[in-house]
């Protein structure tokens, strides 16, 4: 069982930056692929980024590529999402997700564990 707790959300102006964190419980964090998803008001939850268990592989949605960076610190059981050049359309609740696998996953149904989400609001 893995519990995920996101933090770092908030209100920022367009062009600004935020760093989200996701702290995970459990002793096998290093064997989990970790992903970030987001859900804007009135829209379905969508994939943002994923990082492999080792941190050696990452994958991003086209909408955030070049602006967002996912990383992890297995010693701290934490995954991060650095968000730069934020746009109003990045406004959403951001969720951290996990699955014990060596694969890169991008679909919501592929993840077993989810955090409660953290709100990111980007003003124009």
PDB file of C-alpha atoms in Angstrom:
ATOM      1  CA  UNK A   1       0.000   0.000   0.000  1.00  0.00           C
ATOM      2  CA  UNK A   2       1.262   3.442  -0.929  1.00  0.00           C
ATOM      3  CA  UNK A   3      -0.055   6.769   0.297  1.00  0.00           C
ATOM      4  CA  UNK A   4       0.655   9.901  -1.702  1.00  0.00           C
ATOM      5  CA  UNK A   5       0.456  13.480  -0.453  1.00  0.00           C
ATOM      6  CA  UNK A   6       0.872  16.404  -2.841  1.00  0.00           C
ATOM      7  CA  UNK A   7       1.932  19.911  -1.876  1.00  0.00           C
ATOM      8  CA  UNK A   8       3.212  23.094  -3.447  1.00  0.00           C
ATOM      9  CA  UNK A   9       0.145  24.292  -5.305  1.00  0.00           C
ATOM     10  CA  UNK A  10      -1.028  27.871  -5.193  1.00  0.00           C
ATOM     11  CA  UNK A  11      -1.820  31.024  -7.114  1.00  0.00           C
ATOM     12  CA  UNK A  12       0.753  32.374  -9.562  1.00  0.00           C
ATOM     13  CA  UNK A  13       0.756  34.890 -12.387  1.00  0.00           C
ATOM     14  CA  UNK A  14       1.182  33.811 -15.974  1.00  0.00           C
ATOM     15  CA  UNK A  15       4.840  33.312 -16.767  1.00  0.00           C
ATOM     16  CA  UNK A  16       5.627  32.343 -13.210  1.00  0.00           C
ATOM     17  CA  UNK A  17       6.833  29.083 -11.701  1.00  0.00           C
ATOM     18  CA  UNK A  18       5.749  26.562  -9.096  1.00  0.00           C
ATOM     19  CA  UNK A  19       7.227  23.315  -7.853  1.00  0.00           C
ATOM     20  CA  UNK A  20       4.887  20.562  -6.793  1.00  0.00           C
ATOM     21  CA  UNK A  21       5.978  17.789  -4.479  1.00  0.00           C
ATOM     22  CA  UNK A  22       4.485  14.366  -3.867  1.00  0.00           C
ATOM     23  CA  UNK A  23       5.596  12.531  -0.753  1.00  0.00           C
ATOM     24  CA  UNK A  24       5.055   8.782  -0.757  1.00  0.00           C
ATOM     25  CA  UNK A  25       4.847   6.336   2.106  1.00  0.00           C
ATOM     26  CA  UNK A  26       6.159   2.817   1.900  1.00  0.00           C
ATOM     27  CA  UNK A  27       9.607   1.294   1.660  1.00  0.00           C
ATOM     28  CA  UNK A  28       9.490   0.330  -2.027  1.00  0.00           C
ATOM     29  CA  UNK A  29       9.099   3.806  -3.499  1.00  0.00           C
ATOM     30  CA  UNK A  30      12.086   3.224  -5.736  1.00  0.00           C
ATOM     31  CA  UNK A  31      10.242   0.429  -7.551  1.00  0.00           C
ATOM     32  CA  UNK A  32       7.315   2.663  -8.537  1.00  0.00           C
ATOM     33  CA  UNK A  33       6.742   4.621 -11.693  1.00  0.00           C
ATOM     34  CA  UNK A  34       5.398   8.036 -10.668  1.00  0.00           C
ATOM     35  CA  UNK A  35       3.108  10.235 -12.683  1.00  0.00           C
ATOM     36  CA  UNK A  36       1.446  13.615 -12.568  1.00  0.00           C
ATOM     37  CA  UNK A  37      -2.037  14.224 -13.924  1.00  0.00           C
ATOM     38  CA  UNK A  38      -4.284  17.274 -13.820  1.00  0.00           C
ATOM     39  CA  UNK A  39      -7.973  18.050 -13.999  1.00  0.00           C
ATOM     40  CA  UNK A  40      -9.314  21.444 -14.977  1.00  0.00           C
ATOM     41  CA  UNK A  41     -12.872  22.509 -14.114  1.00  0.00           C
ATOM     42  CA  UNK A  42     -15.371  20.798 -16.379  1.00  0.00           C
ATOM     43  CA  UNK A  43     -12.713  18.651 -18.045  1.00  0.00           C
ATOM     44  CA  UNK A  44     -11.482  15.111 -17.722  1.00  0.00           C
ATOM     45  CA  UNK A  45      -8.296  14.316 -15.869  1.00  0.00           C
ATOM     46  CA  UNK A  46      -5.328  14.323 -18.234  1.00  0.00           C
ATOM     47  CA  UNK A  47      -1.770  13.048 -18.245  1.00  0.00           C
ATOM     48  CA  UNK A  48       1.010  15.563 -17.572  1.00  0.00           C
ATOM     49  CA  UNK A  49       4.279  13.700 -16.966  1.00  0.00           C
ATOM     50  CA  UNK A  50       5.733  10.409 -15.784  1.00  0.00           C
ATOM     51  CA  UNK A  51       9.093   9.256 -14.479  1.00  0.00           C
ATOM     52  CA  UNK A  52      10.407   5.710 -14.308  1.00  0.00           C
ATOM     53  CA  UNK A  53      11.340   3.936 -11.091  1.00  0.00           C
ATOM     54  CA  UNK A  54      15.009   4.817 -11.508  1.00  0.00           C
ATOM     55  CA  UNK A  55      14.457   8.339 -12.784  1.00  0.00           C
ATOM     56  CA  UNK A  56      16.228   7.422 -15.979  1.00  0.00           C
ATOM     57  CA  UNK A  57      13.218   7.840 -18.228  1.00  0.00           C
ATOM     58  CA  UNK A  58      10.655  10.598 -18.408  1.00  0.00           C
ATOM     59  CA  UNK A  59       7.766  11.413 -20.708  1.00  0.00           C
ATOM     60  CA  UNK A  60       5.627  14.526 -21.047  1.00  0.00           C
ATOM     61  CA  UNK A  61       2.365  15.623 -22.552  1.00  0.00           C
ATOM     62  CA  UNK A  62       2.927  17.858 -25.559  1.00  0.00           C
ATOM     63  CA  UNK A  63       1.158  20.715 -23.796  1.00  0.00           C
ATOM     64  CA  UNK A  64       3.832  20.923 -21.074  1.00  0.00           C
ATOM     65  CA  UNK A  65       6.943  19.728 -22.892  1.00  0.00           C
ATOM     66  CA  UNK A  66       9.779  22.204 -22.507  1.00  0.00           C
ATOM     67  CA  UNK A  67       8.083  23.976 -19.600  1.00  0.00           C
ATOM     68  CA  UNK A  68       7.607  21.265 -16.969  1.00  0.00           C
ATOM     69  CA  UNK A  69      10.223  18.917 -15.519  1.00  0.00           C
ATOM     70  CA  UNK A  70       9.505  15.804 -13.496  1.00  0.00           C
ATOM     71  CA  UNK A  71      12.150  14.435 -11.138  1.00  0.00           C
ATOM     72  CA  UNK A  72      12.406  12.163  -8.122  1.00  0.00           C
ATOM     73  CA  UNK A  73      14.503  11.661  -5.022  1.00  0.00           C
ATOM     74  CA  UNK A  74      14.207   8.032  -3.981  1.00  0.00           C
ATOM     75  CA  UNK A  75      16.083   8.696  -0.750  1.00  0.00           C
ATOM     76  CA  UNK A  76      13.310  11.116   0.246  1.00  0.00           C
ATOM     77  CA  UNK A  77      10.429   9.107  -1.268  1.00  0.00           C
ATOM     78  CA  UNK A  78       9.427  12.221  -3.168  1.00  0.00           C
ATOM     79  CA  UNK A  79       8.627  13.113  -6.753  1.00  0.00           C
ATOM     80  CA  UNK A  80       8.610  16.681  -8.018  1.00  0.00           C
ATOM     81  CA  UNK A  81       7.043  18.632 -10.838  1.00  0.00           C
ATOM     82  CA  UNK A  82       8.838  21.858 -11.672  1.00  0.00           C
ATOM     83  CA  UNK A  83       6.476  24.067 -13.655  1.00  0.00           C
ATOM     84  CA  UNK A  84       7.887  27.078 -15.485  1.00  0.00           C
ATOM     85  CA  UNK A  85       6.374  29.597 -17.898  1.00  0.00           C
ATOM     86  CA  UNK A  86       2.949  28.836 -16.505  1.00  0.00           C
ATOM     87  CA  UNK A  87      -0.122  29.694 -18.551  1.00  0.00           C
ATOM     88  CA  UNK A  88      -3.738  30.258 -17.480  1.00  0.00           C
ATOM     89  CA  UNK A  89      -4.636  26.996 -19.218  1.00  0.00           C
ATOM     90  CA  UNK A  90      -2.393  25.160 -16.740  1.00  0.00           C
ATOM     91  CA  UNK A  91      -4.946  25.947 -14.033  1.00  0.00           C
ATOM     92  CA  UNK A  92      -6.136  22.637 -12.586  1.00  0.00           C
ATOM     93  CA  UNK A  93      -5.992  20.283  -9.657  1.00  0.00           C
ATOM     94  CA  UNK A  94      -2.759  18.337  -9.983  1.00  0.00           C
ATOM     95  CA  UNK A  95      -2.628  14.712  -8.877  1.00  0.00           C
ATOM     96  CA  UNK A  96       0.290  12.439  -8.155  1.00  0.00           C
ATOM     97  CA  UNK A  97      -0.052   8.759  -9.098  1.00  0.00           C
ATOM     98  CA  UNK A  98       1.999   5.604  -8.612  1.00  0.00           C
ATOM     99  CA  UNK A  99       2.305   2.062  -9.827  1.00  0.00           C
ATOM    100  CA  UNK A 100       4.899  -0.584  -9.061  1.00  0.00           C
ATOM    101  CA  UNK A 101       6.359  -1.199 -12.499  1.00  0.00           C
ATOM    102  CA  UNK A 102       9.473  -0.739 -14.608  1.00  0.00           C
ATOM    103  CA  UNK A 103       7.393   0.561 -17.505  1.00  0.00           C
ATOM    104  CA  UNK A 104       6.577   4.122 -18.500  1.00  0.00           C
ATOM    105  CA  UNK A 105       2.837   4.622 -18.093  1.00  0.00           C
ATOM    106  CA  UNK A 106       0.682   7.465 -19.381  1.00  0.00           C
ATOM    107  CA  UNK A 107      -2.914   6.301 -18.965  1.00  0.00           C
ATOM    108  CA  UNK A 108      -4.934   7.073 -15.880  1.00  0.00           C
ATOM    109  CA  UNK A 109      -6.265   3.532 -15.479  1.00  0.00           C
ATOM    110  CA  UNK A 110      -2.723   2.133 -15.368  1.00  0.00           C
ATOM    111  CA  UNK A 111      -1.943   3.734 -12.005  1.00  0.00           C
ATOM    112  CA  UNK A 112      -2.939   2.069  -8.734  1.00  0.00           C
ATOM    113  CA  UNK A 113      -2.428   4.809  -6.171  1.00  0.00           C
ATOM    114  CA  UNK A 114      -3.470   8.464  -6.183  1.00  0.00           C
ATOM    115  CA  UNK A 115      -2.995  11.493  -4.007  1.00  0.00           C
ATOM    116  CA  UNK A 116      -5.723  13.909  -3.000  1.00  0.00           C
ATOM    117  CA  UNK A 117      -4.576  16.629  -5.384  1.00  0.00           C
ATOM    118  CA  UNK A 118      -3.248  20.158  -5.065  1.00  0.00           C
ATOM    119  CA  UNK A 119      -4.769  23.224  -6.705  1.00  0.00           C
ATOM    120  CA  UNK A 120      -2.729  25.276  -9.163  1.00  0.00           C
ATOM    121  CA  UNK A 121      -4.233  28.548 -10.351  1.00  0.00           C
ATOM    122  CA  UNK A 122      -2.521  30.691 -12.976  1.00  0.00           C
ATOM    123  CA  UNK A 123      -3.853  34.211 -13.381  1.00  0.00           C
ATOM    124  CA  UNK A 124      -3.569  36.163 -16.625  1.00  0.00           C
TER     125      UNK A 124
END
